[in-house]
XYZ file of C-alpha atoms in Angstrom:
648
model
C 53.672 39.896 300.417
C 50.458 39.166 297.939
C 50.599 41.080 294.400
C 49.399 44.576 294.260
C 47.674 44.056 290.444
C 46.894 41.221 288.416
C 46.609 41.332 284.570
C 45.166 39.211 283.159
C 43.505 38.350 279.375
C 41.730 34.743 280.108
C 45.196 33.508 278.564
C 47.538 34.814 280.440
C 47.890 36.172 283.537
C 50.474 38.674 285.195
C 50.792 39.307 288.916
C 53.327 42.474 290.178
C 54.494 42.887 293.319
C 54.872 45.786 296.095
C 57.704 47.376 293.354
C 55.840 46.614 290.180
C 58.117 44.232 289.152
C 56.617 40.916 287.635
C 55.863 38.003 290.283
C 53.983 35.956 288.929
C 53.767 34.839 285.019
C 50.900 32.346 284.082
C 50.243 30.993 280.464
C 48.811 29.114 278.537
C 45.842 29.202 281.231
C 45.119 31.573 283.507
C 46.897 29.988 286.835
C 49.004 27.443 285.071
C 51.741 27.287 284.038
C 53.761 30.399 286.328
C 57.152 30.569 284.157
C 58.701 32.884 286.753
C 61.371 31.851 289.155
C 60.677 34.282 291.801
C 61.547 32.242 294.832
C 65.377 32.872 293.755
C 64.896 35.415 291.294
C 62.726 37.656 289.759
C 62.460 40.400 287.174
C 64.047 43.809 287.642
C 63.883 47.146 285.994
C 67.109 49.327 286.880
C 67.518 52.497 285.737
C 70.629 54.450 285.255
C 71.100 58.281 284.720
C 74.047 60.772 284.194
C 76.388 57.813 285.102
C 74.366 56.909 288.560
C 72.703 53.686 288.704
C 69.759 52.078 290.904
C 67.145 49.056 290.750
C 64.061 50.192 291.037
C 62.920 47.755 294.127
C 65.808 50.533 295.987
C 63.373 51.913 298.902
C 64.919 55.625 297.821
C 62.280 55.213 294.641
C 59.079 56.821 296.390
C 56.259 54.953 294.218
C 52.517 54.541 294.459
C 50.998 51.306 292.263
C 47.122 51.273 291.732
C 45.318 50.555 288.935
C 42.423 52.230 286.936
C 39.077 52.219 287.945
C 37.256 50.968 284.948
C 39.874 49.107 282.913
C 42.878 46.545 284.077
C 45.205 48.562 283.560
C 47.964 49.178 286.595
C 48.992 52.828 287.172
C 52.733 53.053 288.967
C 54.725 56.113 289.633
C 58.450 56.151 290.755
C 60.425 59.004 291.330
C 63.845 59.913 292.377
C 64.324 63.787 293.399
C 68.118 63.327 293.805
C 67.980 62.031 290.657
C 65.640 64.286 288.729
C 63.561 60.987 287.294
C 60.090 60.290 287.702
C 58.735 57.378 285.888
C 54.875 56.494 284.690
C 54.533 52.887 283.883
C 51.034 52.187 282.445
C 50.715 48.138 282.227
C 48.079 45.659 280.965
C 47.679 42.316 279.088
C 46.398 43.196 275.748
C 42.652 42.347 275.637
C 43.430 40.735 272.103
C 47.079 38.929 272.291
C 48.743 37.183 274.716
C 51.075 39.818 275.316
C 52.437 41.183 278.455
C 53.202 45.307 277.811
C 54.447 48.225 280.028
C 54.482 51.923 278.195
C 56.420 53.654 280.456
C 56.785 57.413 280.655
C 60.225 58.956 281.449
C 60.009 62.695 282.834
C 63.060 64.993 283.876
C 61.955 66.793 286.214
C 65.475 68.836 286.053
C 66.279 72.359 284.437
C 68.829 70.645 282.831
C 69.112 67.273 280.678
C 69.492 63.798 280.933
C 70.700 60.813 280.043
C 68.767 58.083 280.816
C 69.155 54.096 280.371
C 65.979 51.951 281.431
C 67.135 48.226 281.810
C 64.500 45.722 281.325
C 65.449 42.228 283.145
C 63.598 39.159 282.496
C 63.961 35.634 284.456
C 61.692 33.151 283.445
C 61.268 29.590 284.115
C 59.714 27.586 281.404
C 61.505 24.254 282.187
C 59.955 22.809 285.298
C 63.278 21.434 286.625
C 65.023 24.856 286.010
C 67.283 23.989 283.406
C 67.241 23.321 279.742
C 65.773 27.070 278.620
C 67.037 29.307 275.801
C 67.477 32.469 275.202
C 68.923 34.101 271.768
C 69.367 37.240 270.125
C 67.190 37.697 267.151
C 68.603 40.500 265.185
C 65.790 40.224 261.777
C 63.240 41.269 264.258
C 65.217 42.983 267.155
C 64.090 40.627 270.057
C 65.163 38.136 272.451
C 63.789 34.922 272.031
C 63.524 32.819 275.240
C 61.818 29.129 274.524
C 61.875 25.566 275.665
C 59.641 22.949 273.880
C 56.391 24.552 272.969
C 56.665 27.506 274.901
C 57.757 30.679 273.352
C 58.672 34.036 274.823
C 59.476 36.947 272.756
C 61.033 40.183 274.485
C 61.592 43.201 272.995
C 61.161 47.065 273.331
C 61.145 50.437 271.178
C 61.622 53.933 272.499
C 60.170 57.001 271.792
C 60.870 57.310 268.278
C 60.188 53.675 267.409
C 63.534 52.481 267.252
C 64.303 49.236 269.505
C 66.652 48.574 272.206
C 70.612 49.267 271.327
C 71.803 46.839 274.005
C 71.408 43.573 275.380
C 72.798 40.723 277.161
C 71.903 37.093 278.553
C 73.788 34.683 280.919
C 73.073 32.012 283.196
C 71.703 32.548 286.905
C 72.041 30.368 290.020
C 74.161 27.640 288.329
C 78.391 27.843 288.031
C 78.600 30.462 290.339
C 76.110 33.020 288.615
C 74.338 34.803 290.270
C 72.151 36.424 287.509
C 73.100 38.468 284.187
C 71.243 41.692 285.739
C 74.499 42.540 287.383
C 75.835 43.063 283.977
C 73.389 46.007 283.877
C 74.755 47.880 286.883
C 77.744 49.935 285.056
C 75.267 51.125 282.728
C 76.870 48.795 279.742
C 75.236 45.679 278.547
C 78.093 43.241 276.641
C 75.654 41.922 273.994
C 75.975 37.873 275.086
C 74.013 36.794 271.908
C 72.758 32.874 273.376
C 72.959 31.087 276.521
C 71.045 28.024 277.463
C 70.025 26.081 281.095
C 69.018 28.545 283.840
C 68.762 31.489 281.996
C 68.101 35.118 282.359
C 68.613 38.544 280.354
C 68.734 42.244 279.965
C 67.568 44.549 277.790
C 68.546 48.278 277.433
C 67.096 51.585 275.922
C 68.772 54.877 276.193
C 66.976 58.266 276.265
C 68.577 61.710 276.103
C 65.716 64.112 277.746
C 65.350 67.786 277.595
C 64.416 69.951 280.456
C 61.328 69.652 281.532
C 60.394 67.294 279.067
C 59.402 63.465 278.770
C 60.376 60.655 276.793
C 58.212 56.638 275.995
C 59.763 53.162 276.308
C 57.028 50.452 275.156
C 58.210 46.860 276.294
C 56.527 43.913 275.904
C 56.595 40.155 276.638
C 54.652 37.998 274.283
C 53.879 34.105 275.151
C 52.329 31.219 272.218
C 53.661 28.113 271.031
C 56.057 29.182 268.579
C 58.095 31.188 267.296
C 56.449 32.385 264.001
C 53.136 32.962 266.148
C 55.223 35.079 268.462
C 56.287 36.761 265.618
C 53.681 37.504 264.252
C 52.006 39.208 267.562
C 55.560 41.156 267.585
C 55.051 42.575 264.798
C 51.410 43.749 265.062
C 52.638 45.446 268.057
C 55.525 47.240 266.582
C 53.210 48.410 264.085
C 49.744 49.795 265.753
C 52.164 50.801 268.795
C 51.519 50.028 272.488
C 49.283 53.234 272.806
C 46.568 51.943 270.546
C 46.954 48.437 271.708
C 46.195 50.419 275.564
C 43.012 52.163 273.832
C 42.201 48.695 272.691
C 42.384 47.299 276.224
C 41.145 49.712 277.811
C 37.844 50.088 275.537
C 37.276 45.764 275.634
C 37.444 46.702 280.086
C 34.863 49.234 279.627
C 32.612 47.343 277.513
C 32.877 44.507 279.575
C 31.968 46.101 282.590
C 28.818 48.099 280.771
C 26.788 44.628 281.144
C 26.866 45.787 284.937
C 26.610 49.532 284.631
C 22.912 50.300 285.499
C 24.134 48.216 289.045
C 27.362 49.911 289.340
C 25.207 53.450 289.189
C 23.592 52.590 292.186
C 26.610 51.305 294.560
C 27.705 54.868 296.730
C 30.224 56.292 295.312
C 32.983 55.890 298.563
C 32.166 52.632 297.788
C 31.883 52.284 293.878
C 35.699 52.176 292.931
C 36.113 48.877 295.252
C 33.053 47.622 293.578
C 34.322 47.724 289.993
C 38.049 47.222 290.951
C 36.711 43.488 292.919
C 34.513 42.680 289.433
C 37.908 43.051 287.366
C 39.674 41.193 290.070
C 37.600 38.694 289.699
C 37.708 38.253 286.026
C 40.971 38.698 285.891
C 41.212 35.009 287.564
C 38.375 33.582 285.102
C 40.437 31.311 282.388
C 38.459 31.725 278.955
C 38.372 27.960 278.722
C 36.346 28.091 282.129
C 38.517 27.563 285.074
C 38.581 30.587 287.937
C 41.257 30.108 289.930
C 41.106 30.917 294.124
C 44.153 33.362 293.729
C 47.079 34.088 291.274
C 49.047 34.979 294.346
C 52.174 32.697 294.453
C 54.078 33.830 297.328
C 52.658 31.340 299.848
C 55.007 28.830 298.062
C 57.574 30.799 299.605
C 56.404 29.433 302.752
C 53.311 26.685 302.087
C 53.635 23.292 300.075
C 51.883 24.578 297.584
C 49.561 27.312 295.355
C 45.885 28.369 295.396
C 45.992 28.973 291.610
C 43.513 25.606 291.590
C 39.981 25.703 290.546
C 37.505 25.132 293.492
C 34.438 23.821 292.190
C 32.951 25.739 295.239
C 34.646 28.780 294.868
C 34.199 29.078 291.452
C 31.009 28.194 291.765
C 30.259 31.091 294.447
C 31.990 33.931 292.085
C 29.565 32.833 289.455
C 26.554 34.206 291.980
C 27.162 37.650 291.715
C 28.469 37.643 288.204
C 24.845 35.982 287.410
C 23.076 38.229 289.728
C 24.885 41.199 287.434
C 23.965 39.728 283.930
C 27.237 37.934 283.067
C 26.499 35.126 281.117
C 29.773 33.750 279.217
C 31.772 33.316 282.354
C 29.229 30.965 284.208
C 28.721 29.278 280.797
C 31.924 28.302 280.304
C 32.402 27.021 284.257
C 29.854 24.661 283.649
C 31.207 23.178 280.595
C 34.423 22.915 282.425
C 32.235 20.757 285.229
C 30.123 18.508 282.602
C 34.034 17.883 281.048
C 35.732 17.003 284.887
C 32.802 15.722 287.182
C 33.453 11.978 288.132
C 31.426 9.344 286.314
C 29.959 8.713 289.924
C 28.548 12.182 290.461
C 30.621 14.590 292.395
C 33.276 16.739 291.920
C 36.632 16.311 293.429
C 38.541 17.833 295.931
C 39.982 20.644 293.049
C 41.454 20.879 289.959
C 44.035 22.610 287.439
C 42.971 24.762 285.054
C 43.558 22.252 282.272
C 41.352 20.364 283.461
C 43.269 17.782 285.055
C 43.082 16.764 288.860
C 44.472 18.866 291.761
C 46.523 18.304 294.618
C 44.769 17.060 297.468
C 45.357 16.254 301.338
C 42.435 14.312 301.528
C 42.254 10.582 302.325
C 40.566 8.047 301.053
C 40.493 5.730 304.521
C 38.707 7.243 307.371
C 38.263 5.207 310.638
C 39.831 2.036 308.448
C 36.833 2.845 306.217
C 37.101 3.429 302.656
C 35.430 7.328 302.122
C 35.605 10.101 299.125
C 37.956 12.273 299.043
C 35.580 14.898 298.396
C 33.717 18.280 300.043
C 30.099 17.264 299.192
C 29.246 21.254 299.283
C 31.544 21.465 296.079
C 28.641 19.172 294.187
C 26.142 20.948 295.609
C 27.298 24.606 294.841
C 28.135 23.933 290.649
C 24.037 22.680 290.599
C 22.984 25.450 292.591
C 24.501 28.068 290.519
C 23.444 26.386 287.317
C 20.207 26.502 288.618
C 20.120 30.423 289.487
C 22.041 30.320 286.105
C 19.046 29.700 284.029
C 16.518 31.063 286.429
C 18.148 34.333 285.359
C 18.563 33.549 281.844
C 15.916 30.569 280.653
C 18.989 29.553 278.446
C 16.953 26.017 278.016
C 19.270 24.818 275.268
C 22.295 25.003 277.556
C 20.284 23.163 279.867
C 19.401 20.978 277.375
C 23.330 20.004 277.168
C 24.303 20.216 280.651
C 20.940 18.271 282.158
C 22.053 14.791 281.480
C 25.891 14.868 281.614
C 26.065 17.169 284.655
C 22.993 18.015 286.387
C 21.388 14.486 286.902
C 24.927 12.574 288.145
C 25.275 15.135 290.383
C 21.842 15.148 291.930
C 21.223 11.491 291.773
C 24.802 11.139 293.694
C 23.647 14.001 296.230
C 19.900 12.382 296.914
C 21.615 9.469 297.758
C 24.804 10.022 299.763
C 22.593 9.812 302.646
C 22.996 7.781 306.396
C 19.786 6.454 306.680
C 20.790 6.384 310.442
C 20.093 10.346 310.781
C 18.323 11.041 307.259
C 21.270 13.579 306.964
C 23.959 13.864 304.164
C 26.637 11.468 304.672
C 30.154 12.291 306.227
C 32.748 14.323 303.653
C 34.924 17.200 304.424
C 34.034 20.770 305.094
C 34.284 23.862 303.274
C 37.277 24.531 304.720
C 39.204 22.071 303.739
C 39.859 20.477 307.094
C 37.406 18.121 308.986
C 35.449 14.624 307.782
C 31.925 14.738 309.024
C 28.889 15.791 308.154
C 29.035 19.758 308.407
C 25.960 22.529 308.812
C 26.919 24.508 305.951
C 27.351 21.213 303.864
C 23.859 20.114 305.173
C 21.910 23.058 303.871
C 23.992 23.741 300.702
C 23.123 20.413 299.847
C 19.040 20.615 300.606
C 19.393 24.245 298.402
C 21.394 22.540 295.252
C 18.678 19.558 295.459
C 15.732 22.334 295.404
C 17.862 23.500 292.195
C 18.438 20.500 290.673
C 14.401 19.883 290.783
C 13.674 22.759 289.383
C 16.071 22.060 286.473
C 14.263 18.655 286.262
C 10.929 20.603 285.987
C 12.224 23.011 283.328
C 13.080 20.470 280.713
C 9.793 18.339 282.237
C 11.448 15.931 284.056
C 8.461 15.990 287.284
C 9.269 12.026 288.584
C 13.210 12.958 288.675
C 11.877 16.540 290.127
C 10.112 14.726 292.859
C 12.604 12.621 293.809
C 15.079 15.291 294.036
C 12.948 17.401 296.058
C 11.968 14.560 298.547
C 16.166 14.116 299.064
C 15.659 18.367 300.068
C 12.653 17.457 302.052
C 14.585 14.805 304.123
C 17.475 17.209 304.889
C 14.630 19.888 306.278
C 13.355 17.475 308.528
C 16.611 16.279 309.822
C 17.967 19.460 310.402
C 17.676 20.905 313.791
C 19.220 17.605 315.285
C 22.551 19.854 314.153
C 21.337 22.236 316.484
C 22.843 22.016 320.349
C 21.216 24.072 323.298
C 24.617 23.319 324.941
C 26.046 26.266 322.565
C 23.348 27.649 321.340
C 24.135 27.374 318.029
C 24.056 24.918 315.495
C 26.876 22.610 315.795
C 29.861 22.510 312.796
C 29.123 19.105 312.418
C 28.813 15.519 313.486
C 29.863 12.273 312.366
C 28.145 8.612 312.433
C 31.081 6.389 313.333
C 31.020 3.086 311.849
C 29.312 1.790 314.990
C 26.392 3.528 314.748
C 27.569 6.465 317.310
C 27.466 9.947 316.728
C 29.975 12.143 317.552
C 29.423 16.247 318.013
C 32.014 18.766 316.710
C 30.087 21.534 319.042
C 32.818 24.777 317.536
C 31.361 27.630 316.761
C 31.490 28.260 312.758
C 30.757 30.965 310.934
C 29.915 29.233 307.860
C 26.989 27.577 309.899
C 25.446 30.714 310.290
C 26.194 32.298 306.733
C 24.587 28.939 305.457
C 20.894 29.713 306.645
C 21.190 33.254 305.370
C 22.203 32.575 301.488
C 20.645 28.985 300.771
C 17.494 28.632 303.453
C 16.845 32.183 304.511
C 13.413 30.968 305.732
C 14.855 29.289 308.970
C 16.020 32.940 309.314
C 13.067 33.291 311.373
C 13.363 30.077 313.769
C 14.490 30.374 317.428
C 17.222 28.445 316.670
C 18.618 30.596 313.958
C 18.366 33.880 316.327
C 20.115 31.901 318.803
C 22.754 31.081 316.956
C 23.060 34.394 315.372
C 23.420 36.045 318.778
C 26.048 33.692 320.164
C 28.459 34.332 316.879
C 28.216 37.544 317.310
C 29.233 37.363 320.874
C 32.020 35.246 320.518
C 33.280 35.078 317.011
C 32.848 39.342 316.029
C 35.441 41.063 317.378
C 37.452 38.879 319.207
C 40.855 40.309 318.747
C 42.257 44.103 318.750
C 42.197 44.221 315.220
C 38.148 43.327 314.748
C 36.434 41.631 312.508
C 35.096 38.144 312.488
C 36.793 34.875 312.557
C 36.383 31.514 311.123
C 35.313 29.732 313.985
C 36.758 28.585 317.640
C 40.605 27.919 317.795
C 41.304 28.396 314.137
C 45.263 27.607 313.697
C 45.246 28.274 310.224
C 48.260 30.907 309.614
C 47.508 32.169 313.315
C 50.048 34.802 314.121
C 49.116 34.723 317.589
C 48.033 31.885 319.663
C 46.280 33.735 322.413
C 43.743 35.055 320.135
C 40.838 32.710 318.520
C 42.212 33.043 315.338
C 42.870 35.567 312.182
C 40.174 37.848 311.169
C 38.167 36.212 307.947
C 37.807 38.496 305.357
C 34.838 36.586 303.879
C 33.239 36.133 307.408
C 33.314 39.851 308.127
C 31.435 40.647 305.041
C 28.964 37.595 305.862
C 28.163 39.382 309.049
C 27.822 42.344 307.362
C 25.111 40.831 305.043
C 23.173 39.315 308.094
C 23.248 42.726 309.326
C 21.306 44.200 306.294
C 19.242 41.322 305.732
C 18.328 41.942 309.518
C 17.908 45.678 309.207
C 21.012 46.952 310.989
C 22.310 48.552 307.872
C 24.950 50.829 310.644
C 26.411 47.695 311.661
C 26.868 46.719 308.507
C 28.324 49.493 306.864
C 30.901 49.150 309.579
C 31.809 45.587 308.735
C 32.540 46.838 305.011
C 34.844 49.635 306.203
C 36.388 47.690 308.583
C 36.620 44.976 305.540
C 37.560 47.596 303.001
C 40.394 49.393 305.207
C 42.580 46.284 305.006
C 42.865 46.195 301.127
C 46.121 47.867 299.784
C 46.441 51.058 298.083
C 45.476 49.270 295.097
C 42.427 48.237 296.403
C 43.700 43.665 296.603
C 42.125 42.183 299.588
C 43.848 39.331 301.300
C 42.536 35.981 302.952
C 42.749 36.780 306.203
C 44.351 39.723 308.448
C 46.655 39.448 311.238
C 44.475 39.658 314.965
C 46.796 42.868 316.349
C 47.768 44.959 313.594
C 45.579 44.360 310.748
C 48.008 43.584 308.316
C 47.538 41.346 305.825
C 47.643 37.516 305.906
C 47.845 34.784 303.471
C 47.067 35.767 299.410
C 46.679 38.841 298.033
C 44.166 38.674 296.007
C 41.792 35.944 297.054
C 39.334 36.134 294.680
C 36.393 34.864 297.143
C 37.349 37.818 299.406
C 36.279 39.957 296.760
C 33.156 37.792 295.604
C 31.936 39.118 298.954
C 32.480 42.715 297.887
C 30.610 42.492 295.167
C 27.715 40.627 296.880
C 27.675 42.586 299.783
C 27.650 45.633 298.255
C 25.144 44.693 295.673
C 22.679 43.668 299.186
C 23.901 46.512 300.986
C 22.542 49.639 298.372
C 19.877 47.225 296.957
C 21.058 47.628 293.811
C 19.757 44.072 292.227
C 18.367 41.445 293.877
C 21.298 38.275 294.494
C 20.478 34.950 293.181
């Protein structure tokens, strides 16, 4: 189960789950480090009235979870009828502090009043080997302080009237027999524990006595730095301005920073406008303000995966950037890039993927192939960080940027990518695909790689550079030329790839890819118009669009990945739907296309997060929830879709 919001300030970043309960914790850096410890435990809220007791994860809460449409702000109901309790939790990362808050409205819905006892439960993980934490009692500043080294979490909460939480409690979970201290919460009595240390957790309590028909506010809040007196000191603002004006505050930095796309956002239909602006906060909700974007946030595939797609992509980072340049964003790519000039190897290219420190990502990649030393690299991550840089400052002219990017970043990169060549077939030598999977030398690789050169020249030319620009363009010229022999009558399609063996044969992976077709139509929409192209287009449509039940388009022939039925080609893409849906309106079929974004659209929750991939029978969803290049695609295809600015 994927998260159904994620907060997120550039600093930190918090994901909730199908209960609104915290999931996922990340600071100092968006994506890194999570301090939760939800694969044994996570956070709870339980809430306890007129002497009856419940968590709120209980499926007797009936509760709806979305978030507004023009700030990141998450909107959650619960309500109990037996009990007389609805609750309104309004959430967000404060735009200013790294501070996690949650003003939550109490309502009695009864003729008669009650008392009511909100327990706030908090399990974090700061130690990486799951011991070694602390939590204390404060009682200066009426908080719990939970820290280990650097890291420093202050919890605390005030009700209605200001005054802060009258019980407490914290204990040890999953070690000596424990299973947690939230069971301390369930007779409605907290016994004030005032330190523990090792695997810890705690509980927090604030009591309300509600009228008929009335309401009642608990503000709660979570704040992360790297010490105590800092954490303090954010406490403290809080507990002064209140959580209501640090939501106005939030709310009005959302709006503004959405206005830079508001002219586009006019245009988009209005059935279709909420996704729109919901997938652009989505997507910067994964941007780290020290330039990392992160794939997803979403750490539940843990639960069943070896690892976590909160990595940074050079590729898809560099393909959110598009649409965010296309829109007038300007900081975001900015930033990106100076990550890149800071991480690309001395040699040229960008590696497999990396943390959002900065540091080097996991990878499954080898660096023998055939008892041949290779790269461990996707060559179409190189290629997409020049190609956006160059749409970057064809939109803006931003030639002092350039200026400081050109020799650190642009000119490795190209020089590395006009040369990784196999003079054998004038085509870009063998690395691994887009998706992560096969060595050889792949379509979609192929043309990226012609487009970023063509960039890269016209970078040259900018800061008048014509010998490098000519060189750089002859590299793109000798890709064109080379091209069709990707091309197979056999299938009628180009081919995924092929690979030179050491030997001097070629081998021919003849699948059917998606990405081979979606390659032509955003970086060489000219060969749009070749017999080759059409061919191609009309085969993938035949055998990759609708091949299951549940619709939509696929990867590409016999895809295994997180297949949850092997007689079916494989899952439903979301990213390849809506890149059939864009060949559709760049051919004219705007019906078919509009089908292909409600098809897309219909699998998002109720709070509008849209998965990798969805399951071939039922439609449900598969793999994270969010993936941020699922809603890239949203925003681009709806931007191509109602016209509303032309895409880079």
């Amino acid at each position: 189960m994927g998260r159904t919001v994620m907060l997120s300030n550039g600093q930190m970043m918090v994901g909730l789950d199908e209960h609104g309960l915290v999931h996922d914790f990340y600071f100092p850096y968006v994506g890194e480090d999570n301090l939760t410890n939800a694969r044994s435990l996570q956070h709870l809220i339980g809430i306890w009235v007129d002497g009856n007791f419940s968590w709120l994860k209980d499926p007797a809460w009936q509760k709806t979870i979305d978030f507004e449409a023009d700030a990141l702000i998450s909107k959650m109901s619960a309500q109990r009828d037996d009990l007389g309790i609805r609750l309104e939790f309004s959430d967000f990362v404060d735009s200013q502090h790294t501070a996690f808050c949650r003003r939550i409205r109490v309502i009695n819905l009864d003729d008669s009043k009650h008392e009511v006892r909100v327990f706030m439960h908090q399990v974090f993980q700061i130690s990486h080997q799951g011991r070694a934490d602390t939590i204390l009692y404060v009682p200066q500043g009426s908080y719990l302080y939970d820290y280990k080294g650097r890291c420093s979490l202050l919890i605390s909460a005030v009700d209605g009237a200001g005054q802060p939480f009258d019980q407490f409690s914290i204990g040890n979970f999953g070690i000596e027999g424990k299973e947690g201290t939230y069971r301390d919460a369930e007779d409605g009595q907290l016994d004030g524990n005032l330190v523990e240390h090792g695997s810890v957790d705690s509980v927090i309590r604030c009591s309300l006595q509600i009228e008929a028909k009335s309401d009642d506010y608990i503000d709660y809040w979570v704040v992360a730095s790297y010490s105590q007196n800092d954490a303090e000191s954010i406490h403290n603002q809080l507990v002064h301005q209140g959580l209501h004006s640090r939501l106005d505050q939030t709310r009005a930095y959302w709006r503004s920073w959405l206005a830079t796309a508001s002219g586009q956002i006019e245009k988009i239909g209005e059935h279709h406008r909420n996704m729109f602006t919901k997938s652009l906060m989505v997507i910067k909700a994964h941007v780290d303000k020290r330039g990392g974007i992160i794939a997803s946030g979403d750490s539940s595939i843990y639960n069943y995966g070896r690892d976590y797609y909160s990595y940074v992509w050079p590729r898809d980072a560099a393909l959110t950037l598009l649409p965010l340049i296309s829109l007038g964003f300007s900081e975001e790519p900015k930033r990106f890039f100076e990550f890149c000039h800071d991480t690309i190897h001395p040699k040229g290219y960008m590696m497999h993927k990396y943390q959002p420190d900065r540091s080097i990502g996991s990878t499954w990649h080898p660096l023998i192939h055939q008892h041949h030393p290779e790269l461990a690299i996707q060559e179409d991550e190189t290629a997409l960080v020049i190609f956006a840089l160059a749409k970057y400052h064809e939109k803006f002219g931003d030639k002092e940027f350039l200026h400081k990017m050109y020799e650190p970043l642009v000119k490795p990169a190209a020089n590395f990518m006009s040369t990784f060549f196999d003079d054998q077939t004038n085509l870009p030598h063998a690395s691994y695909d887009l998706w992560e999977e096969r060595f050889g030398t792949h379509t979609y690789t192929v043309v990226v790689t012609k487009a970023a050169l063509e960039g890269a020249a016209f970078l040259a030319e900018s800061l008048d550079h014509q010998d490098t620009a000519s060189q750089w363009r002859k590299a793109a010229a000798r890709i064109s030329d080379a091209l069709d022999q990707l091309y197979s009558d056999e299938i009628a399609a180009f081919r995924k790839s092929q690979y030179l063996k050491p030997d001097g044969e070629v081998d021919y992976n003849n699948t059917l890819d998606m990405s081979s077709m979606h390659a032509f139509l955003e970086f060489y929409p000219d060969r749009m118009s070749t017999e080759n192209y059409k061919k191609m287009a009309e085969t993938i449509q035949q055998k990759l669009l609708n091949s299951s039940p549940a619709g939509g388009v696929v990867r590409y022939e016999h895809d295994n990945y997180f297949l949850t039925n092997q007689q079916y080609l494989g899952n439903p893409w979301i990213i390849c739907s809506f890149w059939m849906a864009r060949y559709y309106i760049k051919t004219n079929q705007n019906d078919k296309a509009e089908e292909l974004i409600n098809w897309c659209l219909a699998t998002a929750t109720p709070s509008g997060m849209l998965a990798e991939q969805v399951d071939p029978q039922d439609r449900k969803q598969v793999g994270v929830s969010p993936l941020v290049w699922s809603h890239v695609e949203v925003v681009n295809t709806l931007l191509a879709f109602y016209g509303a600015v032309e895409l880079v």
